[in-house]
Coordinates of C-alpha atoms in Angstrom, one line a residue:
Chain A
X1 CA -0.5 21.1 69.9
X2 CA -1.2 24.2 67.9
X3 CA 1.6 25.6 65.9
X4 CA 1.3 28.7 63.7
X5 CA 1.6 26.4 60.8
X6 CA -1.3 24.2 61.5
X7 CA -3.4 27.2 62.3
X8 CA -3.0 28.7 58.8
X9 CA -3.8 25.4 57.3
X10 CA -7.0 25.1 59.3
X11 CA -7.8 28.6 58.2
X12 CA -7.4 28.0 54.6
X13 CA -9.4 24.8 54.9
X14 CA -12.3 26.8 56.3
X15 CA -12.0 29.2 53.4
X16 CA -12.2 26.5 50.7
X17 CA -15.1 24.9 52.4
X18 CA -17.1 28.1 52.1
X19 CA -17.6 29.0 48.4
X20 CA -15.2 31.8 47.6
X21 CA -16.0 33.6 44.4
X22 CA -12.7 35.3 44.4
X23 CA -10.7 32.1 44.6
X24 CA -12.9 30.5 42.1
X25 CA -12.3 33.3 39.7
X26 CA -8.6 33.3 40.2
X27 CA -8.4 29.6 39.6
X28 CA -10.6 29.3 36.5
X29 CA -10.5 32.7 34.8
X30 CA -7.8 31.6 32.3
X31 CA -9.5 28.5 30.9
X32 CA -12.8 30.3 30.8
X33 CA -11.3 33.3 29.1
X34 CA -9.7 31.0 26.5
X35 CA -13.1 29.5 25.8
X36 CA -15.0 32.7 25.6
X37 CA -14.7 33.5 21.8
X38 CA -15.7 29.9 20.9
X39 CA -18.7 30.0 23.2
X40 CA -19.8 33.5 22.0
X41 CA -19.7 32.4 18.4
X42 CA -21.6 29.2 19.2
X43 CA -24.3 31.1 21.1
X44 CA -24.7 33.9 18.6
X45 CA -24.7 31.9 15.4
X46 CA -26.1 28.5 16.4
X47 CA -28.0 28.6 19.7
X48 CA -29.8 31.9 19.4
X49 CA -30.9 31.3 15.8
X50 CA -32.1 27.8 16.7
X51 CA -34.3 29.3 19.5
X52 CA -35.6 32.1 17.3
X53 CA -36.6 29.5 14.6
X54 CA -39.0 28.3 17.3
X55 CA -40.3 31.8 17.9
X56 CA -40.7 32.6 14.2
X57 CA -42.6 29.3 13.6
X58 CA -45.4 30.7 15.9
X59 CA -45.6 34.1 14.2
X60 CA -46.4 35.6 10.9
X61 CA -43.1 36.9 9.7
X62 CA -42.8 38.8 6.5
X63 CA -39.7 40.7 5.3
X64 CA -41.8 43.5 4.0
X65 CA -43.7 44.3 7.2
X66 CA -42.6 45.3 10.7
X67 CA -45.5 43.7 12.5
X68 CA -45.1 40.0 13.5
X69 CA -48.4 38.9 14.9
X70 CA -48.7 35.6 16.8
X71 CA -50.5 33.0 14.8
X72 CA -50.2 30.0 17.1
X73 CA -49.9 26.6 15.3
X74 CA -51.2 27.9 12.0
X75 CA -47.8 27.5 10.2
X76 CA -47.6 23.9 11.4
X77 CA -51.2 23.3 10.3
X78 CA -50.4 24.6 6.8
X79 CA -47.3 22.5 6.2
X80 CA -48.6 19.3 7.9
X81 CA -51.8 19.3 5.8
X82 CA -49.9 19.8 2.5
X83 CA -49.2 16.7 0.4
X84 CA -45.8 18.3 -0.4
X85 CA -44.4 17.7 3.1
X86 CA -45.3 14.1 3.0
X87 CA -43.6 13.7 -0.4
X88 CA -40.5 15.6 0.9
X89 CA -40.2 13.4 4.0
X90 CA -40.6 10.2 1.9
X91 CA -37.9 11.5 -0.5
X92 CA -35.6 12.3 2.4
X93 CA -35.7 8.8 3.7
X94 CA -35.4 7.2 0.3
X95 CA -32.4 9.4 -0.4
X96 CA -30.7 8.9 2.9
X97 CA -31.3 5.2 3.5
X98 CA -30.4 4.2 -0.1
X99 CA -27.4 6.4 -0.2
X100 CA -25.9 5.1 3.1
X101 CA -26.8 1.5 2.3
X102 CA -24.8 1.4 -0.9
X103 CA -22.1 3.6 0.5
X104 CA -21.7 1.0 3.3
X105 CA -21.6 -2.0 0.9
X106 CA -18.9 -0.4 -1.3
X107 CA -17.0 1.1 1.6
X108 CA -17.0 -2.1 3.6
X109 CA -16.0 -4.3 0.8
X110 CA -13.1 -2.0 -0.4
X111 CA -11.9 -1.6 3.2
X112 CA -11.8 -5.4 3.6
X113 CA -9.7 -5.8 0.5
X114 CA -7.4 -2.9 1.2
X115 CA -6.8 -4.2 4.7
X116 CA -5.0 -7.2 3.2
X117 CA -2.7 -4.9 1.2
X118 CA 0.0 -3.0 3.1
X119 CA 1.8 -0.1 1.5
X120 CA -0.2 0.0 -1.8
X121 CA -3.4 -0.1 0.3
X122 CA -2.6 3.2 2.0
X123 CA -1.8 4.9 -1.3
X124 CA -5.0 3.6 -2.9
X125 CA -7.1 4.6 0.1
X126 CA -5.8 8.2 -0.3
X127 CA -6.8 8.3 -4.0
X128 CA -10.2 6.7 -3.3
X129 CA -10.9 9.4 -0.7
X130 CA -10.8 12.2 -3.3
X131 CA -14.6 12.1 -4.0
X132 CA -15.3 12.7 -0.3
X133 CA -13.5 16.0 -0.2
X134 CA -14.7 17.4 -3.5
X135 CA -17.1 20.4 -3.4
X136 CA -20.7 19.3 -3.7
X137 CA -21.4 21.6 -6.6
X138 CA -18.5 20.3 -8.6
X139 CA -19.7 16.7 -8.1
X140 CA -23.2 17.8 -9.2
X141 CA -21.8 19.2 -12.5
X142 CA -19.7 16.2 -13.3
X143 CA -22.6 13.8 -12.8
X144 CA -24.9 16.0 -14.7
X145 CA -22.6 15.7 -17.7
X146 CA -22.1 12.0 -17.2
X147 CA -25.9 11.5 -17.0
X148 CA -26.7 13.7 -19.9
X149 CA -29.3 12.2 -22.4
X150 CA -27.9 11.4 -25.8
X151 CA -24.3 12.6 -25.4
X152 CA -24.0 11.2 -21.9
X153 CA -21.4 8.6 -21.2
X154 CA -23.6 6.7 -18.7
X155 CA -26.2 6.1 -21.4
X156 CA -23.5 4.9 -23.8
X157 CA -22.1 2.5 -21.2
X158 CA -25.5 1.2 -20.2
X159 CA -26.5 0.6 -23.8
X160 CA -23.2 -1.2 -24.5
X161 CA -23.7 -3.6 -21.7
X162 CA -27.4 -4.0 -22.7
X163 CA -29.0 -2.6 -19.5
X164 CA -31.0 -0.1 -21.5
X165 CA -32.0 0.1 -25.2
X166 CA -32.4 3.8 -25.7
X167 CA -30.8 6.7 -24.0
X168 CA -32.6 8.0 -20.9
X169 CA -32.8 11.6 -19.7
X170 CA -32.0 10.5 -16.1
X171 CA -32.3 13.9 -14.4
X172 CA -35.3 15.2 -16.4
X173 CA -37.7 12.3 -15.5
X174 CA -39.4 12.1 -12.1
X175 CA -39.1 8.3 -12.1
X176 CA -35.3 8.2 -12.6
X177 CA -34.1 11.5 -11.0
X178 CA -33.9 10.2 -7.5
X179 CA -31.9 7.1 -8.6
X180 CA -29.5 9.4 -10.4
X181 CA -28.8 11.7 -7.5
X182 CA -28.4 8.7 -5.2
X183 CA -25.7 7.2 -7.6
X184 CA -23.8 10.5 -7.4
X185 CA -24.1 10.6 -3.6
X186 CA -22.9 7.0 -3.3
X187 CA -19.9 8.0 -5.3
X188 CA -19.2 10.9 -3.0
X189 CA -19.9 9.2 0.3
X190 CA -18.5 5.6 0.1
X191 CA -14.9 6.8 0.8
X192 CA -16.0 8.0 4.3
X193 CA -17.3 4.5 5.2
X194 CA -14.2 3.0 3.7
X195 CA -11.8 5.1 5.8
X196 CA -13.6 4.7 9.1
X197 CA -14.1 0.9 8.5
X198 CA -10.4 0.6 7.6
X199 CA -9.4 2.3 10.8
X200 CA -11.7 -0.1 12.7
X201 CA -10.2 -3.1 10.9
X202 CA -6.7 -2.1 12.0
X203 CA -7.8 -2.6 15.6
X204 CA -8.7 -6.2 15.0
X205 CA -5.6 -8.4 15.5
X206 CA -4.8 -11.0 12.8
X207 CA -4.6 -13.6 15.6
X208 CA -8.3 -13.7 15.9
X209 CA -8.7 -14.5 12.2
X210 CA -5.9 -17.1 12.5
X211 CA -7.7 -18.8 15.4
X212 CA -11.0 -18.8 13.5
X213 CA -9.2 -20.2 10.4
X214 CA -7.8 -23.1 12.5
X215 CA -11.3 -23.8 13.7
X216 CA -12.3 -24.1 10.0
X217 CA -14.3 -20.8 9.6
X218 CA -14.7 -19.7 6.0
X219 CA -14.5 -16.2 4.7
X220 CA -18.1 -15.3 4.9
X221 CA -18.5 -16.8 8.4
X222 CA -15.5 -14.8 9.6
X223 CA -17.0 -11.6 8.3
X224 CA -20.4 -12.4 9.7
X225 CA -19.3 -13.6 13.2
X226 CA -15.9 -11.9 13.8
X227 CA -15.4 -8.8 11.7
X228 CA -18.9 -7.2 11.8
X229 CA -19.4 -7.7 15.6
X230 CA -15.9 -6.3 16.3
X231 CA -16.7 -3.3 14.1
X232 CA -20.0 -2.6 15.9
X233 CA -18.8 0.6 17.5
X234 CA -17.2 2.3 14.5
X235 CA -20.1 1.2 12.3
X236 CA -22.6 2.6 14.8
X237 CA -20.8 6.0 14.9
X238 CA -20.3 6.1 11.1
X239 CA -23.9 5.2 10.3
X240 CA -25.3 7.8 12.7
X241 CA -23.0 10.5 11.3
X242 CA -23.7 9.4 7.7
X243 CA -27.5 9.4 8.3
X244 CA -27.5 12.9 9.7
X245 CA -25.1 14.4 7.1
X246 CA -26.9 12.7 4.2
X247 CA -30.4 13.7 5.5
X248 CA -29.2 17.3 5.7
X249 CA -27.1 17.4 2.5
X250 CA -28.1 20.2 0.3
X251 CA -25.4 21.0 -2.3
X252 CA -25.5 17.9 -4.5
X253 CA -29.3 17.8 -5.1
X254 CA -29.3 21.6 -5.5
X255 CA -26.6 21.4 -8.1
X256 CA -28.1 18.5 -10.0
X257 CA -31.9 19.0 -10.0
X258 CA -32.8 21.8 -7.6
X259 CA -35.4 19.4 -6.1
X260 CA -37.1 18.7 -9.4
X261 CA -38.5 17.5 -11.7
X262 CA -41.9 17.8 -10.1
X263 CA -40.4 17.7 -6.6
X264 CA -39.2 14.2 -7.3
X265 CA -35.8 14.9 -5.5
X266 CA -37.0 17.5 -3.0
X267 CA -35.6 16.6 0.4
X268 CA -36.1 18.5 3.7
X269 CA -33.2 21.0 3.3
X270 CA -34.3 22.0 -0.2
X271 CA -37.9 22.2 1.0
X272 CA -36.9 24.6 3.8
X273 CA -34.7 26.7 1.5
X274 CA -37.3 27.1 -1.3
X275 CA -40.2 27.7 1.1
X276 CA -38.2 30.5 2.7
X277 CA -36.2 32.1 -0.1
X278 CA -38.2 31.2 -3.3
X279 CA -41.8 31.5 -1.9
X280 CA -40.8 33.8 1.0
X281 CA -43.0 31.9 3.5
X282 CA -40.7 32.4 6.5
X283 CA -43.1 31.1 9.1
X284 CA -43.8 27.8 7.2
X285 CA -40.1 27.3 6.6
X286 CA -39.4 27.8 10.3
X287 CA -42.2 25.4 11.3
X288 CA -40.5 22.9 9.0
X289 CA -37.1 23.7 10.6
X290 CA -38.5 23.1 14.1
X291 CA -39.8 19.7 13.0
X292 CA -36.3 18.9 11.5
X293 CA -34.6 20.2 14.7
X294 CA -36.8 17.9 16.9
X295 CA -36.1 14.9 14.7
X296 CA -32.4 15.5 14.6
X297 CA -32.3 16.1 18.4
X298 CA -34.0 12.8 19.1
X299 CA -31.5 11.0 16.9
X300 CA -28.5 12.9 18.4
X301 CA -29.8 12.2 21.9
X302 CA -30.2 8.5 21.3
X303 CA -26.7 8.5 19.7
X304 CA -25.1 10.4 22.6
X305 CA -26.7 8.1 25.2
X306 CA -25.7 4.9 23.5
X307 CA -22.2 6.3 23.0
X308 CA -21.9 6.8 26.7
X309 CA -23.2 3.3 27.4
X310 CA -20.8 1.7 24.8
X311 CA -17.9 3.9 25.8
X312 CA -18.4 2.8 29.4
X313 CA -18.2 -0.8 28.5
X314 CA -15.1 -0.6 26.4
Chain B
X1 CA -6.3 -31.0 -0.8
X2 CA -3.8 -28.3 0.0
X3 CA -3.4 -27.6 -3.6
X4 CA -7.1 -27.1 -4.1
X5 CA -7.2 -24.8 -1.1
X6 CA -4.5 -22.5 -2.4
X7 CA -6.1 -22.3 -5.8
X8 CA -9.5 -21.2 -4.4
X9 CA -7.5 -18.7 -2.3
X10 CA -5.9 -17.2 -5.3
X11 CA -9.3 -17.1 -7.1
X12 CA -10.7 -15.1 -4.2
X13 CA -7.7 -12.8 -4.4
X14 CA -8.2 -12.4 -8.2
X15 CA -11.9 -11.6 -7.8
X16 CA -11.2 -9.1 -5.1
X17 CA -8.5 -7.3 -7.1
X18 CA -10.9 -7.2 -10.1
X19 CA -13.6 -5.8 -7.8
X20 CA -11.1 -3.2 -6.4
X21 CA -10.1 -2.2 -9.9
X22 CA -13.8 -1.7 -10.8
X23 CA -14.4 0.5 -7.7
X24 CA -11.2 2.4 -8.6
X25 CA -12.5 3.1 -12.1
X26 CA -15.9 4.2 -10.6
X27 CA -14.0 6.5 -8.2
X28 CA -11.6 8.0 -10.7
X29 CA -13.5 8.1 -14.0
X30 CA -15.7 11.2 -13.1
X31 CA -12.5 13.2 -12.5
X32 CA -11.1 12.1 -15.8
X33 CA -14.4 13.0 -17.5
X34 CA -14.4 16.4 -16.0
X35 CA -10.8 17.1 -17.1
X36 CA -11.2 15.7 -20.5
X37 CA -14.4 17.6 -21.3
X38 CA -12.9 20.9 -20.1
X39 CA -10.3 20.4 -22.9
X40 CA -12.8 19.7 -25.7
X41 CA -14.0 22.2 -28.2
X42 CA -17.5 23.3 -27.2
X43 CA -19.3 21.2 -29.9
X44 CA -17.4 18.0 -29.2
X45 CA -19.1 17.6 -25.8
X46 CA -22.3 16.9 -27.7
X47 CA -20.8 14.3 -30.0
X48 CA -22.8 11.0 -30.2
X49 CA -21.4 8.7 -29.2
X50 CA -19.2 10.7 -26.7
X51 CA -15.5 10.8 -27.3
X52 CA -13.1 9.4 -24.6
X53 CA -10.4 11.8 -25.6
X54 CA -10.7 15.3 -27.3
X55 CA -10.0 15.1 -31.0
X56 CA -8.3 18.4 -30.6
X57 CA -7.1 19.7 -27.2
X58 CA -8.4 23.2 -26.7
X59 CA -7.7 25.5 -23.7
X60 CA -10.3 28.0 -24.9
X61 CA -12.7 27.3 -22.1
X62 CA -10.0 28.2 -19.6
X63 CA -8.9 31.4 -21.3
X64 CA -12.5 32.4 -21.6
X65 CA -12.9 32.1 -17.8
X66 CA -10.2 34.7 -17.5
X67 CA -11.4 37.0 -20.3
X68 CA -11.8 40.7 -19.4
X69 CA -15.6 40.4 -19.1
X70 CA -15.6 37.3 -17.1
X71 CA -16.7 37.3 -13.4
X72 CA -14.7 34.2 -12.7
X73 CA -11.6 35.8 -11.3
X74 CA -13.8 37.9 -9.0
X75 CA -15.6 34.7 -7.8
X76 CA -12.2 33.1 -7.2
X77 CA -11.1 36.1 -5.1
X78 CA -14.3 36.1 -3.1
X79 CA -13.9 32.4 -2.3
X80 CA -10.3 32.9 -1.4
X81 CA -11.2 35.8 1.0
X82 CA -14.0 33.9 2.6
X83 CA -12.1 30.6 3.0
X84 CA -8.9 32.2 4.3
X85 CA -10.6 34.5 6.8
X86 CA -12.8 31.7 8.0
X87 CA -9.9 29.3 8.3
X88 CA -7.6 31.7 10.1
X89 CA -10.1 33.1 12.6
X90 CA -11.7 29.7 13.3
X91 CA -8.3 28.1 13.9
X92 CA -7.2 31.0 16.2
X93 CA -10.4 30.7 18.3
X94 CA -10.1 26.9 18.3
X95 CA -6.5 26.9 19.4
X96 CA -7.4 28.9 22.5
X97 CA -10.4 26.7 23.3
X98 CA -8.6 23.5 22.5
X99 CA -5.7 24.5 24.8
X100 CA -8.2 25.2 27.5
X101 CA -10.1 21.9 27.1
X102 CA -6.9 19.9 26.9
X103 CA -4.7 21.3 29.6
X104 CA -7.0 22.7 32.3
X105 CA -9.5 21.1 34.7
X106 CA -12.5 23.3 35.3
X107 CA -16.2 22.8 36.0
X108 CA -18.0 22.2 32.7
X109 CA -15.0 21.0 30.7
X110 CA -16.6 17.7 29.6
X111 CA -20.2 18.9 28.9
X112 CA -19.1 22.0 27.0
X113 CA -16.6 20.1 24.8
X114 CA -19.1 17.4 24.3
X115 CA -21.9 19.7 23.2
X116 CA -19.5 21.5 20.8
X117 CA -18.7 18.1 19.3
X118 CA -22.4 17.5 18.7
X119 CA -22.7 20.7 16.6
X120 CA -21.2 18.9 13.7
X121 CA -24.5 17.0 13.4
X122 CA -26.5 20.2 13.6
X123 CA -29.0 20.6 10.7
X124 CA -27.7 23.8 9.1
X125 CA -30.9 24.3 7.0
X126 CA -32.9 24.7 10.3
X127 CA -31.3 28.1 11.2
X128 CA -31.2 29.6 7.7
X129 CA -34.3 31.8 8.2
X130 CA -33.3 33.4 11.6
X131 CA -29.7 33.9 10.4
X132 CA -31.0 35.5 7.2
X133 CA -33.2 37.9 9.3
X134 CA -30.4 38.6 11.8
X135 CA -27.8 39.3 9.1
X136 CA -30.3 41.6 7.3
X137 CA -31.0 43.6 10.5
X138 CA -27.3 43.9 11.3
X139 CA -26.6 45.1 7.7
X140 CA -24.5 42.0 7.1
X141 CA -26.8 40.6 4.4
X142 CA -25.1 40.5 1.0
X143 CA -21.6 40.8 2.5
X144 CA -18.7 38.3 2.6
X145 CA -18.6 39.0 6.4
X146 CA -21.9 37.1 6.8
X147 CA -20.4 34.0 5.1
X148 CA -17.3 34.2 7.3
X149 CA -19.3 34.5 10.5
X150 CA -21.7 31.7 9.6
X151 CA -18.9 29.5 8.3
X152 CA -16.9 30.0 11.5
X153 CA -19.7 28.9 13.8
X154 CA -19.7 25.5 12.2
X155 CA -15.9 25.1 11.7
X156 CA -14.8 26.2 15.2
X157 CA -16.1 23.0 16.8
X158 CA -14.4 20.7 14.3
X159 CA -11.2 22.7 14.7
X160 CA -11.4 22.5 18.5
X161 CA -11.8 18.8 18.2
X162 CA -8.7 18.5 16.0
X163 CA -6.6 20.9 18.2
X164 CA -7.6 18.9 21.4
X165 CA -6.1 15.9 19.6
X166 CA -2.8 17.7 19.0
X167 CA -2.6 19.2 22.5
X168 CA -3.4 15.9 24.3
X169 CA -0.3 14.4 22.6
X170 CA 1.9 17.0 24.3
X171 CA 3.1 15.6 27.7
X172 CA 2.0 17.6 30.7
X173 CA 5.5 17.2 32.2
X174 CA 6.8 19.6 29.6
X175 CA 4.3 22.2 30.8
X176 CA 4.9 21.5 34.5
X177 CA 8.6 21.9 34.0
X178 CA 8.1 25.3 32.4
X179 CA 5.7 26.4 35.1
X180 CA 8.3 25.5 37.8
X181 CA 10.9 27.5 35.9
X182 CA 8.6 30.4 36.4
X183 CA 6.8 30.7 33.1
X184 CA 3.2 32.0 33.2
X185 CA 0.3 29.9 31.8
X186 CA 0.1 32.2 28.8
X187 CA 3.8 32.1 28.4
X188 CA 3.7 28.3 28.2
X189 CA 1.1 28.6 25.5
X190 CA 3.2 30.9 23.3
X191 CA 6.7 29.6 24.0
X192 CA 6.1 25.9 24.3
X193 CA 2.7 24.7 23.1
X194 CA 2.3 26.7 19.9
X195 CA 5.8 26.1 18.5
X196 CA 5.4 22.3 19.0
X197 CA 1.9 22.4 17.4
X198 CA 2.7 24.4 14.3
X199 CA 2.1 21.5 12.0
X200 CA -1.2 20.7 13.6
X201 CA -2.3 24.3 13.4
X202 CA -1.4 24.6 9.7
X203 CA -3.2 21.3 8.9
X204 CA -6.3 22.4 10.8
X205 CA -6.3 25.7 9.0
X206 CA -6.2 23.9 5.6
X207 CA -8.9 21.5 6.7
X208 CA -11.3 24.5 7.4
X209 CA -10.1 26.3 4.2
X210 CA -11.3 23.4 2.1
X211 CA -14.7 23.2 3.7
X212 CA -15.2 27.0 3.5
X213 CA -14.0 27.0 -0.1
X214 CA -16.7 24.5 -1.0
X215 CA -19.5 26.0 1.1
X216 CA -22.7 26.6 -0.9
X217 CA -25.8 26.8 1.3
X218 CA -24.8 29.9 3.3
X219 CA -23.4 31.6 0.2
X220 CA -26.6 31.3 -1.9
X221 CA -28.7 32.4 1.0
X222 CA -26.7 35.3 2.4
X223 CA -25.4 36.9 -0.8
X224 CA -27.4 38.0 -3.8
X225 CA -25.2 40.2 -6.0
X226 CA -23.0 38.8 -8.7
X227 CA -20.0 40.7 -7.5
X228 CA -20.1 38.8 -4.2
X229 CA -20.7 35.3 -5.6
X230 CA -18.2 32.7 -4.4
X231 CA -17.1 30.0 -6.7
X232 CA -19.8 27.5 -5.7
X233 CA -22.5 30.1 -6.2
X234 CA -21.1 31.2 -9.5
X235 CA -21.0 27.6 -10.6
X236 CA -24.6 27.0 -9.6
X237 CA -25.7 30.0 -11.7
X238 CA -23.5 28.9 -14.7
X239 CA -26.2 27.1 -16.6
X240 CA -28.6 30.1 -16.5
X241 CA -26.0 32.5 -17.7
X242 CA -24.4 30.7 -20.5
X243 CA -26.9 28.1 -21.7
X244 CA -25.2 24.8 -21.6
X245 CA -21.6 25.7 -22.0
X246 CA -20.4 22.3 -20.8
X247 CA -16.7 22.9 -21.5
X248 CA -16.8 26.2 -19.6
X249 CA -18.6 24.5 -16.7
X250 CA -16.1 21.7 -16.6
X251 CA -13.1 24.1 -16.7
X252 CA -14.6 26.1 -13.9
X253 CA -15.2 22.9 -12.0
X254 CA -11.6 21.8 -12.5
X255 CA -10.3 25.2 -11.2
X256 CA -12.7 25.0 -8.2
X257 CA -11.7 21.4 -7.4
X258 CA -7.9 21.8 -8.0
X259 CA -7.0 23.6 -4.7
X260 CA -9.1 21.1 -2.7
X261 CA -7.4 18.2 -4.4
X262 CA -3.9 19.6 -3.9
X263 CA -4.4 20.5 -0.3
X264 CA -6.0 17.1 0.4
X265 CA -3.4 15.0 -1.3
X266 CA -0.5 16.9 0.4
X267 CA -2.1 16.5 3.9
X268 CA -3.6 13.1 3.3
X269 CA -2.5 11.4 6.4
X270 CA -3.8 14.2 8.6
X271 CA -7.1 14.2 6.8
X272 CA -7.6 10.5 7.2
X273 CA -6.9 10.8 10.9
X274 CA -9.3 13.8 11.2
X275 CA -12.0 11.8 9.5
X276 CA -11.6 8.7 11.5
X277 CA -10.8 10.2 15.0
X278 CA -14.4 11.0 15.7
X279 CA -15.7 7.7 14.4
X280 CA -13.2 5.3 15.9
X281 CA -11.3 6.7 18.8
X282 CA -14.2 8.5 20.4

């Protein structure tokens, strides 16, 4: 039986079945409108420049001339055949992997200890986090003073414990400069690991440990077979973030050595910065940027995929 | 047997506290060293062996920073302008976007918020050249506006992420009730959501303020004149200008670090949550 009521219902069903731009607009205009400024900023300041880096890398761009002729892969040829790029990439990996390894060791061990302390633990965690939020340039200056040659406190300390016999100009020697900037970066970065691992540890119930203790598991075995596997997800996220942030970290090395001495501490961001704004070779800098973008995209892609896989499981 | 067990347990405990104390000294000592050297007389910095406490406490390095010919107050003002504008504008934009992501279903919600989240891993150095050229063509090169725009692009995503966290905690029933009472969607935002979220909005603003206050790479790239130098840029030029005036450098470092430390310590819990939310909660 057809009532006026059911007829209008059928009518509206027909209307939703066919795509109606007007309804769509009415329904979604508010959420899209609220997003608009964020999306505009993102497109204008991140997406568009990222695409134009690719364009610039295939052209000869000079600030002094209006013409920007196409040069094909020439910029890539120049940087890939230079020995500097090889050194820069090696430096970047030494800097990144050593930094995050020691940050992890200190961050993980302090988080484990703080986890057993209740109220005081929270307070200490807050204090220990201070290095993480400090401006990079301030950290650079403090460590430059600490690592100064004769009047530096690090030299005095190391001589007192007998690790070295005469004072070392840590930042002025190519053989020691990288170690020095890594020490400063470990100081800055370990709190991040500590905090994320602490948060992960809170999620592990003490019953699991109790059960393992009843079964006779010792401290090391508990860490190896219970704690680390249960922390797999936070550790995975933290190490991905730390890898990318450390790889791209500019301020600390810029403030401590400016990439020197003799390029001993020159990492990818300092290489791009100096190629573009000290040597004014925009094309080469952009070619380097594109290589960096590709590498980071691959890492982020793998990260995003495995996040989805892991997220789906949990 | 039991006795031996408890003794080895307390030994573990003792070792771990000693280790913690060592890490504590490692974490705190550089701050102490910065402060103490800012209070030394210029020559005492070069004493061999270095002194752990100034033989005579001197505030000269601080008063010199505020002498009439010093650019330091100007640098501080520049940093304050950039950090405040970036923080306020980014939070405003992020509040709108966060409300949209959190309380509306629409096509693209997930993918857009996800790709915004991934921008915090974006290699900033990779877009320096095009941004430099764009700012130069728009006449924004060597202005504080360039620093604010560039800073916003990278703080908006973080801020959106934090705001989504706050808005998600607000029960939808509250909004539904208001809508039934005849309030408009925008009315709900202004009369209900925003008043509840004031703490979160303030904390987010402070979070961005700190990162904009510390920002160096954009500032050295997009400004060149001394009048526009922010604190990090001025600090990085310090050595060149004054030789190795370590007490002055340490005093400037203390004053640059101080606002960051104060804001961080007063909003500690929020910061810890902000840092861990991405890594743990997903």
